[in-house]
CSV table of C-alpha atoms in Angstrom, one decimal:
chain,number,residue,atom,x,y,z
A,1,MET,CA,37.8,-92.6,-34.6
A,2,ASP,CA,36.4,-90.9,-31.6
A,3,ARG,CA,32.6,-91.0,-32.0
A,4,VAL,CA,30.4,-88.0,-31.5
A,5,ALA,CA,28.2,-87.8,-28.4
A,6,ILE,CA,25.1,-85.8,-27.5
A,7,ILE,CA,25.4,-84.5,-23.9
A,8,GLY,CA,22.4,-82.2,-23.6
A,9,ALA,CA,19.0,-81.7,-25.1
A,10,SER,CA,16.0,-79.4,-24.7
A,11,MET,CA,12.9,-78.3,-26.4
A,12,THR,CA,10.4,-75.5,-25.8
A,13,ARG,CA,6.6,-76.0,-25.7
A,14,PHE,CA,5.4,-76.4,-29.3
A,15,GLY,CA,2.3,-74.6,-30.4
A,16,GLN,CA,1.0,-71.0,-30.8
A,17,ARG,CA,3.6,-68.9,-29.0
A,18,ASP,CA,3.8,-65.2,-28.3
A,19,GLU,CA,7.6,-65.1,-28.7
A,20,TRP,CA,9.3,-64.4,-32.0
A,21,ILE,CA,12.1,-66.5,-33.5
A,22,THR,CA,15.1,-65.1,-31.7
A,23,SER,CA,13.4,-65.6,-28.3
A,24,LEU,CA,12.3,-69.1,-29.1
A,25,LEU,CA,15.9,-70.0,-30.2
A,26,ALA,CA,17.3,-68.5,-27.0
A,27,GLU,CA,14.8,-70.4,-24.8
A,28,ALA,CA,15.8,-73.8,-26.2
A,29,GLY,CA,19.5,-72.9,-26.4
A,30,THR,CA,19.7,-71.7,-22.8
A,31,ALA,CA,17.8,-74.8,-21.5
A,32,CYS,CA,20.2,-77.1,-23.4
A,33,LEU,CA,23.3,-75.4,-22.0
A,34,GLU,CA,21.8,-75.7,-18.5
A,35,ASP,CA,20.9,-79.4,-19.1
A,36,ALA,CA,24.5,-80.2,-19.8
A,37,THR,CA,25.9,-77.6,-17.3
A,38,VAL,CA,28.1,-76.1,-20.0
A,39,ALA,CA,29.2,-72.4,-19.9
A,40,PRO,CA,28.2,-70.4,-23.0
A,41,ASP,CA,31.8,-69.3,-23.8
A,42,ASP,CA,32.9,-72.9,-24.0
A,43,ILE,CA,30.9,-73.4,-27.2
A,44,ASP,CA,33.1,-73.5,-30.4
A,45,HIS,CA,30.4,-73.8,-33.0
A,46,VAL,CA,26.7,-72.9,-33.0
A,47,TYR,CA,24.3,-74.0,-35.8
A,48,VAL,CA,20.8,-72.7,-36.2
A,49,SER,CA,18.4,-74.9,-38.2
A,50,ASN,CA,15.7,-72.7,-39.7
A,51,MET,CA,13.8,-72.7,-43.0
A,52,ALA,CA,12.4,-69.2,-43.4
A,53,SER,CA,12.7,-66.7,-40.6
A,54,GLY,CA,13.2,-64.0,-43.3
A,55,GLU,CA,10.0,-64.9,-45.2
A,56,PHE,CA,7.9,-65.5,-42.1
A,57,GLU,CA,9.1,-62.7,-39.9
A,58,GLY,CA,11.5,-60.5,-41.7
A,59,GLN,CA,14.3,-61.5,-39.3
A,60,THR,CA,17.5,-62.8,-40.9
A,61,GLY,CA,20.9,-63.4,-39.5
A,62,ILE,CA,19.4,-65.4,-36.6
A,63,MET,CA,22.6,-67.4,-36.0
A,64,ASN,CA,24.4,-64.2,-35.1
A,65,ALA,CA,21.5,-63.1,-33.0
A,66,LEU,CA,21.6,-66.3,-31.0
A,67,ALA,CA,25.4,-66.3,-30.5
A,68,HIS,CA,25.1,-62.8,-29.1
A,69,ASP,CA,21.9,-63.4,-27.0
A,70,LEU,CA,23.5,-66.4,-25.3
A,71,GLY,CA,27.0,-65.1,-24.9
A,72,LEU,CA,28.5,-67.7,-27.2
A,73,MET,CA,30.9,-65.3,-28.9
A,74,PRO,CA,33.4,-65.7,-30.5
A,75,ALA,CA,31.9,-69.1,-31.5
A,76,TYR,CA,31.6,-69.8,-35.2
A,77,ALA,CA,27.9,-69.4,-36.2
A,78,GLN,CA,26.0,-70.8,-39.2
A,79,ARG,CA,22.4,-71.0,-40.2
A,80,ILE,CA,21.3,-74.3,-41.8
A,81,ASP,CA,18.4,-74.3,-44.2
A,82,GLN,CA,17.2,-77.6,-45.7
A,83,THR,CA,13.5,-76.7,-45.6
A,84,SER,CA,11.6,-79.1,-43.3
A,85,ALA,CA,14.8,-81.1,-43.0
A,86,SER,CA,16.8,-78.2,-41.6
A,87,GLY,CA,16.9,-79.9,-38.1
A,88,GLY,CA,18.3,-83.1,-39.4
A,89,ALA,CA,20.7,-81.2,-41.6
A,90,GLY,CA,21.8,-79.2,-38.6
A,91,ALA,CA,22.5,-82.4,-36.7
A,92,TYR,CA,24.6,-83.6,-39.7
A,93,ALA,CA,26.6,-80.3,-39.7
A,94,ALA,CA,27.0,-80.4,-35.9
A,95,TRP,CA,28.2,-84.0,-36.1
A,96,GLN,CA,30.7,-83.0,-38.9
A,97,SER,CA,32.0,-80.1,-36.9
A,98,VAL,CA,32.9,-82.4,-33.9
A,99,ALA,CA,33.9,-85.5,-35.9
A,100,SER,CA,36.3,-83.4,-38.0
A,101,GLY,CA,38.0,-81.9,-34.9
A,102,ALA,CA,36.9,-78.4,-35.9
A,103,SER,CA,34.9,-78.0,-32.8
A,104,GLU,CA,35.1,-79.6,-29.3
A,105,LEU,CA,31.6,-78.4,-28.3
A,106,THR,CA,28.8,-77.6,-30.8
A,107,LEU,CA,25.4,-76.3,-30.0
A,108,LEU,CA,22.6,-77.0,-32.4
A,109,VAL,CA,19.3,-75.0,-32.1
A,110,GLY,CA,16.4,-75.4,-34.5
A,111,GLY,CA,13.4,-73.2,-34.5
A,112,GLU,CA,10.6,-71.6,-36.5
A,113,LYS,CA,7.9,-69.0,-35.9
A,114,MET,CA,4.9,-69.5,-38.1
A,115,THR,CA,1.5,-69.1,-36.4
A,116,HIS,CA,1.3,-65.3,-36.9
A,117,ARG,CA,0.7,-66.0,-40.6
A,118,SER,CA,-2.6,-67.2,-42.1
A,119,THR,CA,-2.8,-70.8,-43.3
A,120,ALA,CA,-2.8,-69.5,-46.9
A,121,GLU,CA,0.3,-67.4,-46.3
A,122,ALA,CA,2.2,-70.1,-44.4
A,123,THR,CA,1.2,-72.6,-47.2
A,124,ASP,CA,2.7,-70.2,-49.8
A,125,VAL,CA,6.0,-69.8,-47.9
A,126,ILE,CA,6.4,-73.6,-47.7
A,127,ALA,CA,5.2,-74.0,-51.3
A,128,SER,CA,7.9,-71.6,-52.4
A,129,ILE,CA,10.3,-74.6,-52.4
A,130,THR,CA,8.6,-75.9,-55.5
A,131,HIS,CA,9.8,-75.7,-59.1
A,132,PRO,CA,8.3,-73.0,-61.3
A,133,VAL,CA,6.3,-75.6,-63.2
A,134,GLU,CA,4.8,-76.8,-59.9
A,135,TYR,CA,4.3,-73.4,-58.3
A,136,LYS,CA,2.4,-71.9,-61.2
A,137,HIS,CA,-0.2,-74.7,-60.9
A,138,GLY,CA,-0.6,-73.9,-57.2
A,139,LEU,CA,1.1,-77.1,-56.0
A,140,THR,CA,1.5,-77.2,-52.3
A,141,LEU,CA,3.0,-79.8,-49.9
A,142,PRO,CA,-0.4,-81.0,-48.9
A,143,SER,CA,-1.4,-81.5,-52.6
A,144,PHE,CA,1.7,-83.7,-53.1
A,145,ALA,CA,0.6,-85.7,-50.1
A,146,GLY,CA,-2.9,-86.1,-51.6
A,147,LEU,CA,-1.4,-87.2,-55.0
A,148,THR,CA,0.8,-89.8,-53.3
A,149,ALA,CA,-1.8,-91.1,-50.9
A,150,ARG,CA,-4.2,-91.8,-53.7
A,151,LEU,CA,-1.5,-93.7,-55.6
A,152,TYR,CA,-0.4,-95.6,-52.5
A,153,LEU,CA,-3.9,-96.7,-51.7
A,154,HIS,CA,-4.5,-97.7,-55.3
A,155,GLN,CA,-1.2,-99.6,-55.8
A,156,TYR,CA,-1.2,-101.5,-52.5
A,157,GLY,CA,-4.8,-102.0,-51.7
A,158,ALA,CA,-4.6,-100.2,-48.4
A,159,PRO,CA,-7.8,-99.0,-46.9
A,160,ARG,CA,-8.3,-95.3,-46.3
A,161,GLU,CA,-8.8,-96.0,-42.6
A,162,SER,CA,-5.2,-97.2,-42.3
A,163,LEU,CA,-4.0,-93.6,-42.8
A,164,ALA,CA,-6.4,-92.4,-40.2
A,165,LYS,CA,-5.0,-94.9,-37.8
A,166,VAL,CA,-1.6,-93.1,-38.0
A,167,ALA,CA,-3.2,-90.0,-36.8
A,168,VAL,CA,-5.1,-91.8,-34.0
A,169,LYS,CA,-1.8,-93.5,-32.8
A,170,ASN,CA,0.3,-90.3,-32.9
A,171,HIS,CA,-2.3,-88.2,-31.2
A,172,ARG,CA,-2.5,-90.9,-28.5
A,173,ASN,CA,1.2,-90.7,-28.0
A,174,GLY,CA,1.2,-86.9,-27.9
A,175,LEU,CA,-1.2,-87.0,-25.0
A,176,ASP,CA,1.8,-87.8,-22.8
A,177,ASN,CA,4.1,-85.2,-24.3
A,178,PRO,CA,4.1,-82.0,-22.2
A,179,HIS,CA,5.7,-80.2,-25.1
A,180,ALA,CA,3.2,-81.2,-27.7
A,181,GLN,CA,0.9,-78.7,-29.5
A,182,PHE,CA,-2.1,-81.1,-29.3
A,183,ARG,CA,-2.5,-83.2,-26.2
A,184,LYS,CA,-5.8,-84.5,-27.3
A,185,GLU,CA,-6.9,-88.0,-28.4
A,186,VAL,CA,-8.8,-88.3,-31.7
A,187,ASP,CA,-10.8,-91.3,-32.7
A,188,LEU,CA,-11.1,-92.9,-36.2
A,189,GLU,CA,-14.5,-91.4,-36.9
A,190,THR,CA,-13.2,-87.9,-36.1
A,191,VAL,CA,-10.3,-88.3,-38.6
A,192,MET,CA,-12.5,-89.9,-41.3
A,193,GLU,CA,-15.2,-87.2,-41.0
A,194,SER,CA,-12.8,-84.2,-40.8
A,195,PRO,CA,-12.9,-81.8,-43.8
A,196,ILE,CA,-11.0,-82.8,-47.0
A,197,VAL,CA,-7.8,-80.8,-47.5
A,198,ALA,CA,-6.3,-82.7,-50.5
A,199,ASP,CA,-8.4,-85.6,-51.5
A,200,PRO,CA,-8.2,-88.4,-50.2
A,201,LEU,CA,-6.5,-86.7,-47.2
A,202,ARG,CA,-8.5,-84.9,-44.6
A,203,LEU,CA,-7.6,-82.3,-41.9
A,204,TYR,CA,-6.4,-84.8,-39.3
A,205,ASP,CA,-4.0,-86.4,-41.9
A,206,PHE,CA,-2.0,-83.2,-41.6
A,207,CYS,CA,0.3,-81.7,-39.0
A,208,PRO,CA,-0.5,-78.2,-37.7
A,209,ILE,CA,1.3,-74.9,-38.2
A,210,THR,CA,3.5,-74.4,-35.2
A,211,ASP,CA,6.0,-72.2,-33.3
A,212,GLY,CA,8.8,-73.8,-31.3
A,213,SER,CA,12.4,-74.6,-30.8
A,214,ALA,CA,14.7,-77.5,-29.8
A,215,ALA,CA,18.4,-77.9,-29.1
A,216,LEU,CA,21.2,-80.4,-28.8
A,217,LEU,CA,24.7,-80.3,-27.6
A,218,PHE,CA,27.5,-82.3,-29.2
A,219,CYS,CA,31.1,-83.2,-28.2
A,220,PRO,CA,33.6,-86.0,-28.7
A,221,GLU,CA,32.6,-89.2,-26.9
A,222,SER,CA,36.0,-89.3,-25.2
A,223,VAL,CA,35.1,-86.3,-23.1
A,224,ALA,CA,31.4,-86.7,-22.7
A,225,GLN,CA,31.6,-88.1,-19.2
A,226,GLU,CA,33.4,-84.9,-18.1
A,227,TYR,CA,30.0,-83.3,-18.6
A,228,THR,CA,27.4,-85.9,-17.8
A,229,ASP,CA,26.6,-89.6,-17.5
A,230,ASP,CA,23.4,-89.1,-19.5
A,231,TYR,CA,24.8,-89.0,-23.0
A,232,VAL,CA,24.1,-90.9,-26.2
A,233,VAL,CA,26.3,-91.6,-29.2
A,234,VAL,CA,25.6,-90.6,-32.8
A,235,SER,CA,26.4,-94.0,-34.3
A,236,GLY,CA,25.2,-93.3,-37.8
A,237,ILE,CA,24.1,-90.3,-39.8
A,238,ASP,CA,23.8,-89.5,-43.5
A,239,GLY,CA,21.9,-87.1,-45.8
A,240,ALA,CA,20.7,-87.5,-49.3
A,241,THR,CA,18.5,-85.8,-52.0
A,242,ASP,CA,15.8,-86.9,-54.4
A,243,THR,CA,14.4,-85.0,-57.4
A,244,HIS,CA,13.3,-81.4,-56.8
A,245,VAL,CA,10.4,-82.0,-59.3
A,246,VAL,CA,8.2,-84.6,-57.6
A,247,HIS,CA,6.6,-86.1,-60.7
A,248,GLU,CA,9.9,-87.0,-62.2
A,249,ARG,CA,10.3,-89.9,-59.7
A,250,ALA,CA,9.8,-93.3,-61.2
A,251,ASP,CA,7.6,-94.3,-58.3
A,252,PRO,CA,6.2,-91.4,-56.3
A,253,THR,CA,5.5,-93.8,-53.4
A,254,THR,CA,9.2,-94.3,-52.9
A,255,MET,CA,11.3,-91.6,-51.3
A,256,GLY,CA,14.8,-92.0,-52.7
A,257,GLY,CA,16.3,-89.6,-50.2
A,258,VAL,CA,15.1,-91.8,-47.3
A,259,VAL,CA,16.4,-95.0,-49.0
A,260,GLU,CA,19.8,-93.5,-49.6
A,261,SER,CA,20.3,-91.6,-46.3
A,262,SER,CA,19.3,-94.5,-44.2
A,263,ARG,CA,21.6,-96.8,-46.2
A,264,GLY,CA,24.4,-94.6,-45.3
A,265,ALA,CA,23.4,-94.3,-41.6
A,266,TYR,CA,22.9,-98.0,-41.2
A,267,GLU,CA,26.3,-98.7,-42.8
A,268,MET,CA,28.1,-96.1,-40.6
A,269,ALA,CA,26.4,-97.6,-37.5
A,270,ASP,CA,26.9,-101.2,-38.7
A,271,ARG,CA,23.2,-101.7,-37.9
A,272,THR,CA,20.3,-103.2,-39.7
A,273,PRO,CA,16.7,-102.0,-39.7
A,274,ASP,CA,15.5,-104.8,-37.4
A,275,GLU,CA,18.0,-103.6,-34.7
A,276,ILE,CA,16.2,-100.3,-34.3
A,277,ASP,CA,14.2,-100.2,-31.0
A,278,VAL,CA,12.3,-96.9,-31.5
A,279,ALA,CA,11.9,-94.4,-34.4
A,280,GLU,CA,10.8,-90.8,-34.9
A,281,LEU,CA,9.5,-90.4,-38.5
A,282,HIS,CA,8.6,-87.2,-40.4
A,283,ASP,CA,4.8,-87.6,-40.3
A,284,MET,CA,4.0,-84.1,-41.7
A,285,PHE,CA,1.2,-86.0,-43.4
A,286,THR,CA,0.0,-89.5,-42.4
A,287,ILE,CA,1.0,-91.0,-45.7
A,288,LEU,CA,4.7,-90.1,-45.0
A,289,GLU,CA,4.8,-92.5,-42.0
A,290,PHE,CA,4.0,-95.4,-44.4
A,291,LEU,CA,6.5,-94.3,-47.0
A,292,GLN,CA,9.3,-93.8,-44.6
A,293,SER,CA,8.7,-97.0,-42.5
A,294,GLU,CA,9.0,-98.9,-45.8
A,295,ASP,CA,11.9,-96.9,-47.3
A,296,LEU,CA,13.9,-97.2,-44.0
A,297,GLY,CA,13.6,-101.0,-44.4
A,298,PHE,CA,11.3,-101.6,-41.4
A,299,PHE,CA,8.6,-103.1,-43.6
A,300,GLU,CA,8.3,-104.3,-47.2
A,301,LYS,CA,7.2,-101.8,-49.8
A,302,GLY,CA,3.5,-101.4,-49.7
A,303,ARG,CA,3.0,-103.1,-46.3
A,304,GLY,CA,3.8,-100.3,-43.9
A,305,TRP,CA,0.0,-99.8,-43.6
A,306,GLU,CA,-0.4,-103.3,-42.3
A,307,ALA,CA,2.1,-102.7,-39.5
A,308,VAL,CA,0.0,-99.8,-38.3
A,309,GLU,CA,-3.2,-101.8,-38.6
A,310,GLU,CA,-1.6,-104.6,-36.5
A,311,GLY,CA,-0.3,-102.3,-33.8
A,312,VAL,CA,3.3,-103.0,-34.5
A,313,THR,CA,4.2,-99.3,-34.4
A,314,ASP,CA,2.1,-98.6,-31.3
A,315,ARG,CA,4.0,-97.5,-28.2
A,316,ASP,CA,3.8,-101.0,-26.8
A,317,GLY,CA,4.4,-102.6,-30.2
A,318,GLU,CA,7.4,-104.3,-31.6
A,319,LEU,CA,8.7,-101.1,-33.2
A,320,PRO,CA,7.2,-98.0,-31.6
A,321,ILE,CA,7.1,-95.1,-34.1
A,322,ASN,CA,6.6,-91.5,-33.1
A,323,THR,CA,6.4,-91.9,-29.3
A,324,SER,CA,6.6,-88.1,-29.1
A,325,GLY,CA,3.3,-87.8,-30.9
A,326,GLY,CA,5.2,-87.1,-34.1
A,327,LEU,CA,4.8,-83.9,-36.1
A,328,LYS,CA,1.2,-84.8,-36.3
A,329,SER,CA,0.4,-84.1,-32.7
A,330,LYS,CA,3.6,-82.5,-31.3
A,331,GLY,CA,3.5,-79.9,-34.1
A,332,HIS,CA,5.9,-79.0,-36.9
A,333,PRO,CA,7.9,-75.8,-36.5
A,334,LEU,CA,9.9,-76.5,-39.6
A,335,GLY,CA,13.5,-75.9,-38.6
A,336,ALA,CA,12.9,-77.3,-35.1
A,337,SER,CA,11.3,-80.6,-36.1
A,338,GLY,CA,14.4,-82.6,-36.9
A,339,VAL,CA,16.1,-81.5,-33.7
A,340,ALA,CA,13.0,-82.3,-31.7
A,341,GLN,CA,12.9,-85.8,-33.2
A,342,LEU,CA,16.4,-86.4,-31.9
A,343,TYR,CA,15.4,-84.8,-28.5
A,344,GLU,CA,12.8,-87.6,-28.2
A,345,ILE,CA,15.2,-90.4,-29.2
A,346,TYR,CA,17.7,-88.9,-26.7
A,347,GLN,CA,15.1,-88.9,-23.9
A,348,GLN,CA,14.1,-92.5,-24.8
A,349,LEU,CA,17.7,-93.7,-24.7
A,350,ILE,CA,18.7,-92.1,-21.4
A,351,GLY,CA,15.4,-93.4,-19.9
A,352,ASP,CA,13.9,-90.0,-19.3
A,353,ALA,CA,10.8,-90.2,-21.5
A,354,GLY,CA,8.4,-90.5,-18.6
A,355,PRO,CA,5.0,-92.1,-19.5
A,356,ARG,CA,6.2,-92.3,-23.1
A,357,GLN,CA,9.2,-94.5,-22.2
A,358,VAL,CA,9.8,-97.6,-24.2
A,359,PRO,CA,12.6,-100.2,-23.9
A,360,ALA,CA,15.3,-98.8,-26.2
A,361,GLU,CA,19.0,-98.9,-26.7
A,362,ILE,CA,19.1,-97.9,-30.4
A,363,GLY,CA,16.9,-95.2,-31.9
A,364,LEU,CA,16.5,-93.7,-35.4
A,365,ALA,CA,15.2,-90.3,-36.6
A,366,CYS,CA,14.3,-89.5,-40.2
A,367,ASN,CA,13.8,-85.9,-41.1
A,368,VAL,CA,12.4,-85.1,-44.5
A,369,GLY,CA,12.5,-81.8,-46.4
A,370,GLY,CA,10.2,-80.8,-49.2
A,371,PHE,CA,8.2,-83.8,-50.3
A,372,GLY,CA,11.3,-86.1,-49.9
A,373,ASN,CA,13.6,-83.7,-51.7
A,374,CYS,CA,16.2,-83.8,-49.0
A,375,VAL,CA,16.5,-86.2,-46.1
A,376,THR,CA,18.7,-86.8,-43.1
A,377,THR,CA,18.6,-90.1,-41.2
A,378,THR,CA,20.3,-90.3,-37.8
A,379,ILE,CA,20.9,-93.3,-35.5
A,380,LEU,CA,21.6,-92.8,-31.8
A,381,GLU,CA,22.7,-95.4,-29.3
A,382,VAL,CA,23.2,-95.6,-25.6
A,383,ALA,CA,26.9,-95.2,-24.8
A,384,GLY,CA,29.2,-98.1,-24.1
B,1,MET,CA,2.8,-72.4,-76.8
B,2,THR,CA,4.5,-75.7,-76.0
B,3,LEU,CA,4.6,-78.2,-73.2
B,4,GLU,CA,8.3,-78.7,-73.7
B,5,ALA,CA,10.2,-81.8,-72.5
B,6,GLY,CA,13.9,-82.3,-73.1
B,7,GLN,CA,15.7,-85.4,-74.3
B,8,CYS,CA,19.4,-85.9,-73.6
B,9,PHE,CA,21.9,-87.7,-75.8
B,10,ASN,CA,21.3,-90.9,-73.8
B,11,GLY,CA,17.6,-90.8,-74.7
B,12,HIS,CA,16.2,-89.8,-71.3
B,13,ILE,CA,13.2,-87.6,-71.6
B,14,ARG,CA,12.2,-85.2,-68.7
B,15,TYR,CA,9.6,-82.5,-68.2
B,16,PRO,CA,10.4,-79.8,-67.4
B,17,VAL,CA,13.7,-79.2,-69.3
B,18,HIS,CA,16.7,-79.0,-67.0
B,19,PRO,CA,20.1,-77.5,-67.8
B,20,ARG,CA,21.4,-81.0,-67.7
B,21,CYS,CA,19.7,-84.4,-67.8
B,22,PRO,CA,18.7,-85.3,-64.1
B,23,ALA,CA,19.1,-89.0,-65.0
B,24,CYS,CA,22.7,-89.0,-66.3
B,25,GLY,CA,24.0,-85.4,-66.3
B,26,GLY,CA,24.2,-85.4,-70.1
B,27,GLU,CA,23.5,-82.5,-72.4
B,28,ILE,CA,19.9,-81.9,-73.6
B,29,GLU,CA,19.9,-82.4,-77.3
B,30,THR,CA,16.2,-82.4,-78.4
B,31,SER,CA,13.1,-80.5,-77.4
B,32,ILE,CA,9.9,-82.5,-77.5
B,33,ASP,CA,6.5,-80.8,-77.5
B,34,LEU,CA,3.9,-82.7,-75.5
B,35,SER,CA,1.1,-80.3,-76.0
B,36,ASP,CA,-0.6,-82.4,-78.8
B,37,GLU,CA,0.0,-85.7,-77.1
B,38,THR,CA,-2.6,-87.8,-75.1
B,39,GLY,CA,-1.5,-88.8,-71.6
B,40,GLU,CA,-2.8,-91.0,-68.8
B,41,ILE,CA,-3.5,-90.0,-65.2
B,42,VAL,CA,-1.1,-91.6,-62.8
B,43,THR,CA,-2.7,-90.1,-59.8
B,44,TRP,CA,-4.7,-87.0,-58.9
B,45,THR,CA,-6.0,-84.9,-56.0
B,46,GLU,CA,-8.2,-82.0,-55.3
B,47,SER,CA,-6.6,-79.4,-53.1
B,48,MET,CA,-9.1,-77.4,-51.0
B,49,SER,CA,-6.6,-75.3,-49.0
B,50,THR,CA,-4.8,-73.2,-51.6
B,51,PRO,CA,-2.3,-70.4,-51.4
B,52,PRO,CA,-3.1,-66.8,-52.4
B,53,GLY,CA,-4.0,-66.5,-56.1
B,54,VAL,CA,-4.7,-70.2,-56.6
B,55,ARG,CA,-8.3,-71.3,-57.4
B,56,SER,CA,-10.0,-73.4,-54.8
B,57,PRO,CA,-10.7,-76.2,-55.2
B,58,ASN,CA,-7.7,-77.0,-57.3
B,59,PRO,CA,-7.8,-80.4,-59.0
B,60,ILE,CA,-4.3,-81.5,-60.0
B,61,ALA,CA,-2.9,-84.6,-61.7
B,62,ILE,CA,0.4,-86.3,-62.5
B,63,VAL,CA,0.1,-87.4,-66.2
B,64,GLU,CA,2.2,-89.9,-68.1
B,65,PHE,CA,2.9,-89.5,-71.8
B,66,SER,CA,4.6,-92.0,-74.0
B,67,VAL,CA,7.1,-90.7,-76.5
B,68,ASP,CA,8.2,-93.4,-78.9
B,69,GLY,CA,7.8,-95.9,-76.1
B,70,THR,CA,9.6,-93.8,-73.5
B,71,ALA,CA,7.5,-92.6,-70.5
B,72,VAL,CA,7.6,-88.9,-69.5
B,73,ARG,CA,5.5,-87.4,-66.8
B,74,ALA,CA,4.1,-83.9,-66.2
B,75,ILE,CA,2.1,-82.3,-63.5
B,76,GLY,CA,-0.6,-79.7,-63.7
B,77,GLN,CA,-4.1,-78.6,-63.0
B,78,LEU,CA,-7.1,-80.5,-64.2
B,79,THR,CA,-10.1,-78.9,-66.0
B,80,THR,CA,-12.4,-81.0,-63.8
B,81,ASN,CA,-12.5,-83.2,-60.6
B,82,GLU,CA,-14.5,-85.9,-62.4
B,83,VAL,CA,-11.5,-88.1,-63.2
B,84,GLY,CA,-9.9,-91.3,-62.2
B,85,ILE,CA,-6.5,-93.0,-62.3
B,86,GLY,CA,-5.9,-94.3,-65.8
B,87,ASP,CA,-8.1,-91.8,-67.5
B,88,ALA,CA,-6.9,-90.3,-70.8
B,89,VAL,CA,-6.3,-86.6,-70.9
B,90,ARG,CA,-5.0,-84.0,-73.3
B,91,PRO,CA,-3.3,-80.7,-72.5
B,92,ALA,CA,-5.4,-77.5,-72.8
B,93,PHE,CA,-3.7,-74.2,-72.9
B,94,THR,CA,-4.5,-71.6,-70.2
B,95,ASP,CA,-3.3,-68.0,-70.2
B,96,GLU,CA,-3.0,-67.6,-66.5
B,97,LEU,CA,-2.9,-70.6,-64.1
B,98,ARG,CA,-2.7,-68.5,-61.0
B,99,ASP,CA,-3.6,-64.9,-60.3
B,100,VAL,CA,-0.3,-63.1,-60.2
B,101,ASP,CA,-1.8,-59.9,-58.8
B,102,ALA,CA,-2.5,-61.8,-55.5
B,103,THR,CA,0.1,-61.3,-52.8
B,104,MET,CA,2.4,-64.2,-53.1
B,105,LEU,CA,6.0,-64.9,-52.1
B,106,ARG,CA,7.4,-65.6,-55.5
B,107,GLU,CA,8.4,-62.6,-57.6
B,108,PRO,CA,5.9,-62.5,-60.5
B,109,GLU,CA,8.7,-61.6,-63.1
B,110,SER,CA,10.8,-64.6,-62.1
B,111,GLN,CA,8.8,-67.2,-64.1
B,112,GLY,CA,5.9,-67.7,-66.5
B,113,TRP,CA,2.3,-68.2,-65.4
B,114,ASP,CA,0.6,-69.7,-68.5
B,115,GLY,CA,0.6,-73.4,-69.2
B,116,TYR,CA,-1.5,-76.4,-69.7
B,117,ARG,CA,-4.3,-77.9,-67.8
B,118,PHE,CA,-5.3,-81.6,-68.4
B,119,ASP,CA,-8.7,-82.2,-69.9
B,120,PRO,CA,-10.2,-85.6,-69.9
B,121,ILE,CA,-11.0,-87.2,-73.2
B,122,ARG,CA,-14.7,-88.4,-73.0
């Protein structure tokens, strides 16, 4: 079977932006087409990853807006919503469109506009994914993180400081990312003394609210070289779900969607966790980096925190995690994040990551929606 | 007022009740009221940054009950933040867990707003 290649990638600056959703999508989409020198009317399919443009901004139908704004018509256009995992789900849809032969050239653009809302309003939009029995108690995504972090520290004897070290590491990485929302180092003391948001988690354990967009261009590997020499291959990709109601999981410190989606991605790529050179994980909260690094098979259950303590996941470590700065420092415009994770892996694999560059031929991105409710894991490899 | 869990014909018990059993897809045969049961705190947090209409701070716990030896978990607000993992709690009914007059995204008519907080047994 002809594999699927990524031949172009782009992302906007993440942070507080004046532009609204359609402009952000157009900015990333235009840059991606220019990156691959592809004409807009060559695009067969366009997918827009976005969680809540209607709820945040009152703008729906954004896939049609983008097709029109970029001159992609009559391309097939579809919006992909899988909450925070919309970007990864969009990559899966884009991959399917090319792998099935339905499209020869698919553009994926993820984006979200959030910062015009207050923190309370944005929290409510995101919390609207919860089940009625959760929503009526005021459950939020940060509160799920607090519940899980307390249990993780209790079950595995991890020190509270180990969570803070995820924030310190990812902020350090983000310092070298020109697209990141926060290009500022933070020290352990700052994290540990920041205000409590959901005990035992503090302000610096959480990603910010962000505007931004990112894009990728997919085609069959057999024709990739007609466009560029700088392409990578999607060697493995899979998506999975876990319970909608978080407390129904037998072990809240295990994300079943991560386990299942990565199993599928590894199998498709014929790879094992120890072959991964670099990974972008969904560190919406610091605790999530521990959970995913374990559920992806990088480390034993309950020992992901030790890897962070020992520097294994540092940029110069054995397995660099979140060289982009992660959601923590780069920012988390919901629908864009999964696409931006793959942008970072793409940059790493083609050797264009600048000061963030690490030696890498195989990279993995794990994009998580809800509190592990839906997950896509993607493995990219250098061509050849 | 009940804190209603559902049991399927294969014996799986889940709270809340789903149209089908999430564990096996089987039909739900029995309704089980947890409101008079004693549970144990699995984990808890105190949320300080809450959405419109939600008290702040908002202490919350996942609580595990045992129904004839089968574990079933529920989630909900706590009556206090002076708790720990493993503490025994009992459900305490509350008319309105969240102020539905506050501007929130969810349609107030789409669901109920009463329910049970968890109260430590001293």
